[in-house]
Coordinates of C-alpha atoms in Angstrom, one line a residue:
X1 CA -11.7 30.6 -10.7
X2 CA -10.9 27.2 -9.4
X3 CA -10.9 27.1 -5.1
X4 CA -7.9 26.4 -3.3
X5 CA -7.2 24.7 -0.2
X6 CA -4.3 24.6 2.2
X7 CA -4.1 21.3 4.5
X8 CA -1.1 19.6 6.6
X9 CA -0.1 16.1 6.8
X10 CA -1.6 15.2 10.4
X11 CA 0.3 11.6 10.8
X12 CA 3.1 9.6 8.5
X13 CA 2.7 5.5 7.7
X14 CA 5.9 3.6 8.9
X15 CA 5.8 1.1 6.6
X16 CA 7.9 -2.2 4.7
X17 CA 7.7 -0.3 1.2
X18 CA 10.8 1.9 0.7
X19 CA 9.6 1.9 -3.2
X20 CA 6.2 1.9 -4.6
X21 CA 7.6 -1.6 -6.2
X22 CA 5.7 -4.3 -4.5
X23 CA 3.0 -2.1 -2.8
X24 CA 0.0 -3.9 -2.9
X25 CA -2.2 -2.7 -5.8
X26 CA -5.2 -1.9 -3.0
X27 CA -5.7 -2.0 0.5
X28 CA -6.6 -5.3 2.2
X29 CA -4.9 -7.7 -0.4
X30 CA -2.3 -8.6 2.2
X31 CA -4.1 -9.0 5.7
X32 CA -0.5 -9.9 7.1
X33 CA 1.1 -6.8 6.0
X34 CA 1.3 -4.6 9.2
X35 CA 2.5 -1.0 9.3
X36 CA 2.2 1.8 12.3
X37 CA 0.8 5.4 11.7
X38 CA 2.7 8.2 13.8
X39 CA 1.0 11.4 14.0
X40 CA 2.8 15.2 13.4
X41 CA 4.6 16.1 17.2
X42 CA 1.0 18.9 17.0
X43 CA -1.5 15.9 16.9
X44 CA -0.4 13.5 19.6
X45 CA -2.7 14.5 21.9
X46 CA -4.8 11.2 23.1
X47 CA -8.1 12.9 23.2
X48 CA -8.2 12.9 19.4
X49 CA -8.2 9.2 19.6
X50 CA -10.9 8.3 22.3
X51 CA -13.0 6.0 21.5
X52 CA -11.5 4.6 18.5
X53 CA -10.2 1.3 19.8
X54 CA -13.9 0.7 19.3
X55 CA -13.6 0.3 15.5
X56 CA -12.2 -2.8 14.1
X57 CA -10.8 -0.6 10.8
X58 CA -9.9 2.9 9.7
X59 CA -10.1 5.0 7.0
X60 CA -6.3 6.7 6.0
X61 CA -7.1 9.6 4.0
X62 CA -3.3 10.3 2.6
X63 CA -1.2 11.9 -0.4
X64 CA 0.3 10.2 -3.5
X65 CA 3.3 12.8 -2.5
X66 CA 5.9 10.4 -5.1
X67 CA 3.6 10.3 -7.8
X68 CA 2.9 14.0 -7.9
X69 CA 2.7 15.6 -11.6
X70 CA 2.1 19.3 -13.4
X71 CA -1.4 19.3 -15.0
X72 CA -3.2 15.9 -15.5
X73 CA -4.6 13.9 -17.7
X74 CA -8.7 12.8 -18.5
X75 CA -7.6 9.0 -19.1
X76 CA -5.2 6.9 -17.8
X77 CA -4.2 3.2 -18.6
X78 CA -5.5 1.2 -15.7
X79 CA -2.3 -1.7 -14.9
X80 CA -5.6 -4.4 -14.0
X81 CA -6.4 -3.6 -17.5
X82 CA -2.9 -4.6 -18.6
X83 CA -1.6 -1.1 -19.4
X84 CA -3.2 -1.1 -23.0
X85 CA -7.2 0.9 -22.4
X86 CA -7.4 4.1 -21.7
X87 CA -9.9 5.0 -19.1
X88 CA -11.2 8.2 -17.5
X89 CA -9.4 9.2 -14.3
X90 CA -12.1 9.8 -12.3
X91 CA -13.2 5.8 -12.8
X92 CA -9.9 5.0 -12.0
X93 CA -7.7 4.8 -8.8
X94 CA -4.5 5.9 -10.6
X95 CA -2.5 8.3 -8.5
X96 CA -2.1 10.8 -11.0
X97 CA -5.2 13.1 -10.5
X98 CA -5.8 16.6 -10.4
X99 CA -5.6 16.2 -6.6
X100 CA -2.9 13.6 -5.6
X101 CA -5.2 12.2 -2.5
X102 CA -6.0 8.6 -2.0
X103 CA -8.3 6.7 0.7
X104 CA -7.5 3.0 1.8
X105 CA -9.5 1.1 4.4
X106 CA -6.6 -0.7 6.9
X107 CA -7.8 -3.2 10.1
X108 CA -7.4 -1.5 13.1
X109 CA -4.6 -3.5 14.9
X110 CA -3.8 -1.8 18.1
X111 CA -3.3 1.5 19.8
X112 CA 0.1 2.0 21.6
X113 CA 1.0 5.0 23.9
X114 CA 4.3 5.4 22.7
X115 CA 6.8 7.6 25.2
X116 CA 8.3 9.0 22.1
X117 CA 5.7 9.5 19.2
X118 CA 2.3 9.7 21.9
X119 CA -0.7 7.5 20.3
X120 CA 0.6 5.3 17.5
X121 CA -2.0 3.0 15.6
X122 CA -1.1 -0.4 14.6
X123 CA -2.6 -1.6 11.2
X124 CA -3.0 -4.2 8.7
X125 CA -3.4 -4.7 5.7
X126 CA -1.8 -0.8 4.4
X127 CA -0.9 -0.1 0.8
X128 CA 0.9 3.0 1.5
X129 CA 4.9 3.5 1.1
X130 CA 7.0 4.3 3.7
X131 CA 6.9 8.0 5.0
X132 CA 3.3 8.6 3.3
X133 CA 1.7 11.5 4.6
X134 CA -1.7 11.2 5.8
X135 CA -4.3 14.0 5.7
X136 CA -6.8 12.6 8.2
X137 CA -7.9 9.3 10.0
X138 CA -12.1 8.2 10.1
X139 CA -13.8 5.5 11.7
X140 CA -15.1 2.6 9.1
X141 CA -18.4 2.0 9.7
X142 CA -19.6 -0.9 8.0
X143 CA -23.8 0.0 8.2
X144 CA -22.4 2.8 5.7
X145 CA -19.5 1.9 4.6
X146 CA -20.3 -1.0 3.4
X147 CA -22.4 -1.7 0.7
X148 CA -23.5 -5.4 -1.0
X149 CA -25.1 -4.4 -3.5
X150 CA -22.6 -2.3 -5.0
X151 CA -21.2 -2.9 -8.7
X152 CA -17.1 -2.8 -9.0
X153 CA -17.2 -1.7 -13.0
X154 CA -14.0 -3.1 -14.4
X155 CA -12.2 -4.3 -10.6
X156 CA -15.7 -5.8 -9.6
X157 CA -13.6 -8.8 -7.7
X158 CA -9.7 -7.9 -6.5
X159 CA -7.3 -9.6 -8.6
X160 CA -6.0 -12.0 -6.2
X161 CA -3.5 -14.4 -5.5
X162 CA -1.9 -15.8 -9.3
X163 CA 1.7 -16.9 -8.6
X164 CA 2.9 -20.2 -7.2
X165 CA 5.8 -18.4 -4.6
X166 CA 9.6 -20.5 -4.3
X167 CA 11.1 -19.0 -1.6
X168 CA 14.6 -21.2 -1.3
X169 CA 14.7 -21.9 2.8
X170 CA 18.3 -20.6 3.0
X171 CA 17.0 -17.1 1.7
X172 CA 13.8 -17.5 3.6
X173 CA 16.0 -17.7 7.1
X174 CA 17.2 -13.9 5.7
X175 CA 13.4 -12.2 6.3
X176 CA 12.4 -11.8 10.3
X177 CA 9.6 -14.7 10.7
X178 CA 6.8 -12.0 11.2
X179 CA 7.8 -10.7 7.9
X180 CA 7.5 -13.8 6.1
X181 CA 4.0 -14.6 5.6
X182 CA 3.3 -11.0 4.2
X183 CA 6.3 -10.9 1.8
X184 CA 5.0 -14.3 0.6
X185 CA 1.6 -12.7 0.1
X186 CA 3.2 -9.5 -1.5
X187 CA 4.8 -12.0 -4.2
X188 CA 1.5 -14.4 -4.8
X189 CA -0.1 -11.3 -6.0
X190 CA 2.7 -10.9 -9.3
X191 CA 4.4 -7.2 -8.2
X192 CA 5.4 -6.8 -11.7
X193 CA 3.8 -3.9 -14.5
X194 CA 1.3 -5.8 -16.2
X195 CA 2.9 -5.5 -19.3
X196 CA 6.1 -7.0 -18.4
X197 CA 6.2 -10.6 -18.6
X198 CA 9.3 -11.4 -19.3
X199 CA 10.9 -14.9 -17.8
X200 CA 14.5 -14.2 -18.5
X201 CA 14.3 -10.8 -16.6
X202 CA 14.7 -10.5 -12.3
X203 CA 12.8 -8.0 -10.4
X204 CA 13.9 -6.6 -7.3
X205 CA 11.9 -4.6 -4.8
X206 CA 12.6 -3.1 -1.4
X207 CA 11.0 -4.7 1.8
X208 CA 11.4 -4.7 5.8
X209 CA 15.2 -3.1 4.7
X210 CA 16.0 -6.3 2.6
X211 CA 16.5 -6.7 -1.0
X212 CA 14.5 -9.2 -2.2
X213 CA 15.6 -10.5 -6.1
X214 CA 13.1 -12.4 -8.2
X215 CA 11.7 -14.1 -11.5
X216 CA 8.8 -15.4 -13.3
X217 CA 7.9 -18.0 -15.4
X218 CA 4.5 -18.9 -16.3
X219 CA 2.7 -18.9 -12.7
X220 CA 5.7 -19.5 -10.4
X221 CA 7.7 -17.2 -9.2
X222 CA 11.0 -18.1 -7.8
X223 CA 13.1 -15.6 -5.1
X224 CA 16.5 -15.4 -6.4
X225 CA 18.1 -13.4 -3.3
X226 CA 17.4 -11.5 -0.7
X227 CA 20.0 -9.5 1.1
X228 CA 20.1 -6.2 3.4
X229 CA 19.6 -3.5 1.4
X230 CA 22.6 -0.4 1.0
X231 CA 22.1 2.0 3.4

């Protein structure tokens, strides 16, 4: 009989994604995306952080908690392998696994001593929504961490940058100026499915509590609006 095991979120990511729309596909795509981790009121004790500012990046250990599913599947179709091959979950990073856990390896910004939330950790470069619980926090350490030689099967190079980003100035002067650079990164990268390419169609997505309206044709993509979003 399969083992169980009971854990607790120890921290949540306050982050610019209100949707998974726009999330960065992996950690580290978008250096200029910056997000805080707040830890559970029964974990904001500072001793559990000493010696961490000594780490330039973290591991976030965390829960696909809106992607959660009965029963799973063997395969799954891989969006960097446009939505079309199936593949088998375990060679994938899909977040519909038997175990809904992910791992994403965020620069270590800064550690505030926040009056109202204790030890807060500054980070860049998260691919987590907003309100993500996180199961754990580890040192990266790059002698083990980090491996040359290692072979990246079907994602052996990240997908990178692929749209030419038109951001009209008067909607640009709508996104705070430290927001900017990392919603133009969030765009370069084509948020779209992969199997939606059509031009006639505008995408929308939730960032930094604005609504940001879009389309695409061929490799530019032009911002049609961006407003406050309801609520």
């Amino acid at each position: 009989m399969p083992e169980t095991f009971t854990m607790q979120a120890i921290a949540r990511i306050h982050s610019d994604f209100s949707s998974k729309f726009g999330v960065p596909r992996q950690s580290g795509l978008v250096r200029a995306l910056e997000a805080a981790v707040v830890f559970e009121p029964e974990f904001r004790n500072p001793d559990a952080l000493r010696g961490l500012e000594g780490f330039s990046h973290l591991w976030l250990v965390w829960v696909f908690d809106r992607a959660v599913r009965n029963g799973w599947s063997p395969t799954v179709r891989p969006p960097r392998l446009g939505g079309n091959t199936r593949l088998g979950v375990f060679a994938t990073r899909s977040p519909f696994r038997p175990n809904p856990i992910a791992l994403s390896a965020v620069e270590l910004a800064g550690i505030e001593q926040s009056a109202a939330y204790g030890p807060v950790l500054h980070v860049r470069g998260a691919d987590l929504m907003d309100g993500t619980p996180i199961l754990d926090v580890k040192p990266y350490l790059p002698y083990a961490d980090g491996i040359p030689e290692a072979v990246g099967g079907f994602a052996s190079a990240p997908a990178g940058e692929t749209l030419d980003v038109s951001i009209p100035p008067e909607l640009l002067e709508q996104v705070p100026p430290e927001r900017r650079e990392a919603l133009r990164g969030i765009l370069a990268l084509d948020p779209r499915p992969r199997y939606q390419e059509d031009p006639e169609r505008v995408y929308g997505f939730g960032f930094a509590g604005l609504e940001v309206r879009f389309s695409v044709k061929g490799d530019r993509l032009t911002v049609q609006d961006i407003k406050k979003a309801d609520g």
